[in-house]
Amino acid sequence: MPISRSGSPGSPSLVLTLGAALLYAVATILAKGLGQQRAAVTVLCQTLVGVVMLAPFADIGHPMPPASWGWLAGIGILPTGIAYVLMNSAFPRLTTPVIGIVTFIYPVVAIIDWALYAHPLRPAQAAGIVLIALATLGVRLGWRFPVRRVSVA
């Protein structure tokens, strides 16, 4: 079944996105609980599990051009690999709200795509960036939702 790009409720892409978010949250909670485990080992294990799980979907019969391997290493190993090692090494020492900030700042790198490569941001992406920025400010500045107290007489 092809994945729909519509993002409408009940669409496969929405279900897959929510599933990925749930699994990412589980991985983050597990990383926080590992304590003294070296972050590089955690990231290596996560990568190997990903390779094994995604291997059935790989098109082994279609060779990849040699130049593409350089791009893959440049995009996958350098920024993503290093960022995951740094994040996983910090998780055991951070509080849950700070982990939430770190986790939600990561998608804001879409700004780099917009700024450097002139890819326009879609309205949903721009709204997401604004919401992430507001949530980050709220946590850092200690914003609270106003609670209306009802007295029972």
Coordinates of C-alpha atoms in Angstrom, one line a residue:
M1 CA 0.0 0.0 0.0
P2 CA 1.6 3.3 -1.0
I3 CA 2.1 5.9 1.7
S4 CA -0.1 8.9 1.4
R5 CA 1.5 12.3 1.6
S6 CA -1.8 14.0 2.5
G7 CA -1.3 13.7 6.2
S8 CA -5.0 13.5 6.7
P9 CA -6.3 11.8 9.8
G10 CA -6.1 8.0 9.4
S11 CA -3.6 8.2 6.6
P12 CA -0.7 5.8 6.6
S13 CA 1.8 8.6 6.8
L14 CA 0.2 10.0 10.0
V15 CA 0.1 6.6 11.6
L16 CA 3.8 5.9 10.6
T17 CA 4.8 9.4 12.0
L18 CA 3.0 8.8 15.3
G19 CA 4.5 5.3 15.5
A20 CA 8.0 6.7 14.8
A21 CA 7.5 9.4 17.5
L22 CA 6.4 6.8 20.0
L23 CA 9.4 4.6 19.3
Y24 CA 11.8 7.6 19.5
A25 CA 10.3 8.5 22.9
V26 CA 10.9 4.9 24.1
A27 CA 14.5 5.0 22.8
T28 CA 15.1 8.3 24.6
I29 CA 13.6 6.9 27.9
L30 CA 15.8 3.8 27.6
A31 CA 18.9 6.0 26.9
K32 CA 18.2 8.1 30.0
G33 CA 18.0 5.0 32.1
L34 CA 21.3 3.5 30.8
G35 CA 23.3 5.6 33.2
Q36 CA 27.0 4.6 32.9
Q37 CA 26.6 2.9 29.4
R38 CA 28.8 4.7 26.9
A39 CA 26.8 6.7 24.5
A40 CA 28.8 5.5 21.4
V41 CA 27.8 1.9 22.3
T42 CA 24.1 2.9 22.6
V43 CA 24.2 4.7 19.3
L44 CA 26.0 1.7 17.6
C45 CA 23.4 -0.7 19.0
Q46 CA 20.5 1.5 17.8
T47 CA 22.2 1.8 14.4
L48 CA 22.7 -1.9 14.0
V49 CA 19.0 -2.6 15.0
G50 CA 18.0 -0.1 12.4
V51 CA 20.1 -1.7 9.7
V52 CA 18.7 -5.1 10.5
M53 CA 15.1 -3.9 10.5
L54 CA 15.5 -1.8 7.3
A55 CA 17.5 -4.4 5.4
P56 CA 14.5 -6.1 3.9
F57 CA 13.5 -2.8 2.2
A58 CA 16.9 -2.1 0.7
D59 CA 17.3 -2.5 -3.1
I60 CA 20.5 -4.5 -3.0
G61 CA 20.3 -5.2 -6.8
H62 CA 20.5 -1.5 -7.6
P63 CA 24.1 -0.4 -7.0
M64 CA 24.8 3.0 -5.5
P65 CA 27.2 5.4 -7.3
P66 CA 30.5 5.9 -5.4
A67 CA 29.9 9.6 -5.0
S68 CA 26.6 8.9 -3.1
W69 CA 28.6 7.0 -0.4
G70 CA 30.5 10.3 0.3
W71 CA 27.2 12.1 0.7
L72 CA 25.8 9.4 2.9
A73 CA 28.8 9.5 5.2
G74 CA 28.7 13.3 5.2
I75 CA 25.0 13.5 6.1
G76 CA 24.7 10.4 8.2
I77 CA 27.9 10.0 10.1
L78 CA 29.0 13.5 10.8
P79 CA 26.0 15.6 11.9
T80 CA 23.5 12.9 12.7
G81 CA 25.9 10.3 14.3
I82 CA 27.8 12.9 16.3
A83 CA 24.6 14.6 17.4
Y84 CA 23.1 11.3 18.6
V85 CA 26.3 10.4 20.5
L86 CA 26.3 13.8 22.2
M87 CA 22.5 13.6 23.0
N88 CA 22.7 10.1 24.4
S89 CA 25.7 11.0 26.5
A90 CA 23.8 13.9 28.0
F91 CA 20.4 12.1 28.6
P92 CA 21.3 10.4 31.9
R93 CA 22.3 13.7 33.4
L94 CA 19.4 15.8 32.1
T95 CA 15.9 16.3 33.5
T96 CA 13.0 15.2 31.4
P97 CA 11.9 18.8 30.4
V98 CA 15.4 19.6 29.2
I99 CA 15.5 16.3 27.2
G100 CA 12.2 17.4 25.7
I101 CA 13.8 20.7 24.6
V102 CA 16.8 18.9 23.1
T103 CA 14.6 16.4 21.3
F104 CA 12.3 19.1 19.8
I105 CA 15.0 21.5 18.8
Y106 CA 16.5 18.8 16.4
P107 CA 13.6 19.2 13.8
V108 CA 14.2 22.9 13.7
V109 CA 17.2 22.2 11.4
A110 CA 14.7 22.5 8.6
I111 CA 15.6 26.2 8.9
I112 CA 19.1 25.3 7.6
D113 CA 17.5 23.6 4.6
W114 CA 15.5 26.8 4.0
A115 CA 18.4 29.2 4.6
L116 CA 21.2 27.4 2.7
Y117 CA 19.3 25.6 0.0
A118 CA 16.4 27.9 -0.6
H119 CA 13.8 25.2 0.0
P120 CA 10.6 26.9 1.0
L121 CA 9.1 26.0 4.3
R122 CA 5.5 24.7 4.1
P123 CA 3.0 26.4 6.5
A124 CA 2.9 23.3 8.7
Q125 CA 6.7 23.3 9.0
A126 CA 6.8 27.0 9.8
A127 CA 4.0 26.5 12.4
G128 CA 6.0 23.6 13.9
I129 CA 9.1 25.7 14.2
V130 CA 7.2 28.5 15.9
L131 CA 5.5 26.0 18.3
I132 CA 8.9 24.4 19.1
A133 CA 10.4 27.8 19.8
L134 CA 7.5 28.8 22.1
A135 CA 7.6 25.5 23.9
T136 CA 11.4 25.8 24.5
L137 CA 10.9 29.3 25.8
G138 CA 8.1 28.2 28.0
V139 CA 10.1 25.4 29.6
R140 CA 13.2 27.5 30.0
L141 CA 11.4 30.5 31.5
G142 CA 9.0 28.4 33.7
W143 CA 5.8 29.5 32.0
R144 CA 2.7 27.9 33.6
F145 CA -0.8 27.6 32.3
P146 CA -3.2 29.6 34.3
V147 CA -5.2 27.3 36.6
R148 CA -8.6 28.5 37.6
R149 CA -9.4 27.3 41.1
V150 CA -13.0 26.5 41.8
S151 CA -14.0 26.7 45.4
V152 CA -16.6 24.3 46.6
A153 CA -18.9 26.0 49.1

